[in-house]
GROMACS .gro file of C-alpha atoms in nm:
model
  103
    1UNK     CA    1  -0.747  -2.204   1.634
    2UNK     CA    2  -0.886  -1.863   1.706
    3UNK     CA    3  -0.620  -1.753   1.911
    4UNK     CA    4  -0.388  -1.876   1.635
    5UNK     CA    5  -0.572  -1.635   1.395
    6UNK     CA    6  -0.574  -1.313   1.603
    7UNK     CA    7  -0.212  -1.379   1.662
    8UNK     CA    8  -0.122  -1.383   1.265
    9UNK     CA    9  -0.372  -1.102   1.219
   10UNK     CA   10  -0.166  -0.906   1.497
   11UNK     CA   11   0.181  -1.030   1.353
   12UNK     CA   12   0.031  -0.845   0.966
   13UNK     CA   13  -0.052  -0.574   1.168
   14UNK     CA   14   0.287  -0.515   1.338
   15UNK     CA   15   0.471  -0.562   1.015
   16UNK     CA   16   0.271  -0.299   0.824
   17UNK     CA   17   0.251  -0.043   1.091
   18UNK     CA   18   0.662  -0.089   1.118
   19UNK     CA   19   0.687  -0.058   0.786
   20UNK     CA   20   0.497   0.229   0.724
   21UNK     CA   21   0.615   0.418   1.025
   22UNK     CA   22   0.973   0.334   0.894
   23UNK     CA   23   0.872   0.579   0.636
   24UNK     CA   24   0.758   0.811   0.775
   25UNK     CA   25   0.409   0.734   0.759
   26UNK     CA   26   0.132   0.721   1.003
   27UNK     CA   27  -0.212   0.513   0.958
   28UNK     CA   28  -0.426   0.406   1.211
   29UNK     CA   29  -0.458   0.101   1.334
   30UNK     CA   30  -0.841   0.088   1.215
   31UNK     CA   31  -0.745   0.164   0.865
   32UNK     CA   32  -0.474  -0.068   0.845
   33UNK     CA   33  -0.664  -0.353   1.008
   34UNK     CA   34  -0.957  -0.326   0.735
   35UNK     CA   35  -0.729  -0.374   0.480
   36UNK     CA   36  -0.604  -0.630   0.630
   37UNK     CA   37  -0.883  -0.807   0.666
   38UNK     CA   38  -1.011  -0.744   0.315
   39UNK     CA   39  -0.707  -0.864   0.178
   40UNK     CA   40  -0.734  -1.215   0.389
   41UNK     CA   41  -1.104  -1.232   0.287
   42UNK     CA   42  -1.054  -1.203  -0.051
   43UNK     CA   43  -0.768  -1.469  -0.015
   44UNK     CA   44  -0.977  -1.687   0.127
   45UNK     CA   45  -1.272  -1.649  -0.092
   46UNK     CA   46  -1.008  -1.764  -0.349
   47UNK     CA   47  -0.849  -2.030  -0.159
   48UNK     CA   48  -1.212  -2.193  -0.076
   49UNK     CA   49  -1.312  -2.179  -0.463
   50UNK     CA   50  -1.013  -2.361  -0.492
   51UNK     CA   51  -1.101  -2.630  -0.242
   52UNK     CA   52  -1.446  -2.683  -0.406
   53UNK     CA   53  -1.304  -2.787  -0.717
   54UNK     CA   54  -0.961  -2.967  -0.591
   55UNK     CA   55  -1.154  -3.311  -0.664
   56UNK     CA   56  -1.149  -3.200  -1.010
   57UNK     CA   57  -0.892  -3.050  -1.085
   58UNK     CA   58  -0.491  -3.227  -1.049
   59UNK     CA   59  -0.265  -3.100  -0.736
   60UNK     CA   60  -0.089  -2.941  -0.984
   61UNK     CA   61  -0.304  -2.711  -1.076
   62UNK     CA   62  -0.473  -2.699  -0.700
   63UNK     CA   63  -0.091  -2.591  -0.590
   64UNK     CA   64  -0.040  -2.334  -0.873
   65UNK     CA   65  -0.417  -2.173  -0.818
   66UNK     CA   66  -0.314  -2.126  -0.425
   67UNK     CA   67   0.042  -1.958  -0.515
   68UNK     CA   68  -0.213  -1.729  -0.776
   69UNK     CA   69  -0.430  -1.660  -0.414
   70UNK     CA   70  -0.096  -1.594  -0.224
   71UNK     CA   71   0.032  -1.362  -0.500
   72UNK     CA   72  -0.271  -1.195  -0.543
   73UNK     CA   73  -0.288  -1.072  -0.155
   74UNK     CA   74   0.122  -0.963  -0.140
   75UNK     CA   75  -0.001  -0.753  -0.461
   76UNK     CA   76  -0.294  -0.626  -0.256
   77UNK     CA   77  -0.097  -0.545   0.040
   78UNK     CA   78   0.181  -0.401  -0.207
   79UNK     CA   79  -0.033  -0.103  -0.305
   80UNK     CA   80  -0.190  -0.067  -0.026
   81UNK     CA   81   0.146   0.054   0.106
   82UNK     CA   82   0.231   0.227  -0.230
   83UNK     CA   83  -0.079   0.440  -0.202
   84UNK     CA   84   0.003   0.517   0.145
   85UNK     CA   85   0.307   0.624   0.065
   86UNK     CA   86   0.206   0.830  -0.209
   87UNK     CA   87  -0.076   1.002   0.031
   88UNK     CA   88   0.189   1.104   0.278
   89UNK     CA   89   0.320   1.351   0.017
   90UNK     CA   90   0.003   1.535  -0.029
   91UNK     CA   91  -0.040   1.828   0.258
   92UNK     CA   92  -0.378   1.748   0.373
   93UNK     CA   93  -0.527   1.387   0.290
   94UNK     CA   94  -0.855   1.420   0.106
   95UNK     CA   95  -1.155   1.207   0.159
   96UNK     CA   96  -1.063   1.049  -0.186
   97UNK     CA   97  -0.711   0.960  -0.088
   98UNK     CA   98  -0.837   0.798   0.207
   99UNK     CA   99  -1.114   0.589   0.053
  100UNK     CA  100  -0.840   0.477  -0.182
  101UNK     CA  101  -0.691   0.312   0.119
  102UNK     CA  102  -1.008   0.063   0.126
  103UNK     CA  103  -0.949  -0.046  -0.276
   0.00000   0.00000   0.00000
């Protein structure tokens, strides 16, 4: 199950480094792997809380919770590529830009 982890994490990885590189911008692989893994942890904080209370709650609303989760992390991983992009078009990235990354 590990293995089966890593390999997704390294599968988000490729796509986001691709994708940024396709524009022209350059992260490292440190960077982007942090917000990777901030994004998935915050998913699955969400995803858990919604486990706790799926006895109480209908599927219905267990199902439309989890696409909230889901949506949530593509809009995380959405700006985080927006604010990259905007960085690239400052001259020198400031500590500030950078730490923006991490938000």
């Amino acid at each position: 199950m590990l293995r089966r982890h890593l390999s997704k994490l390294e599968e988000a990885l490729q796509y986001a480094s691709l994708t940024l590189t396709s524009q022209g911008i350059v992260v490292s692989k440190v960077e982007l792997r942090s917000v990777i893994e901030k994004a998935y942890l915050e998913y699955k904080a969400k995803t858990n809380a919604v486990l706790t209370t799926e006895s109480l709650t209908s599927e219905g609303a267990t199902q439309a919770a989890a696409k909230e989760a889901v949506s949530d992390l593509a809009a995380k991983l959405n700006n985080f590529l927006a604010q990259a992009t905007a960085d690239v078009s400052s001259a020198s990235p400031t500590e500030d830009s950078l730490s923006r990354l991490y938000l």
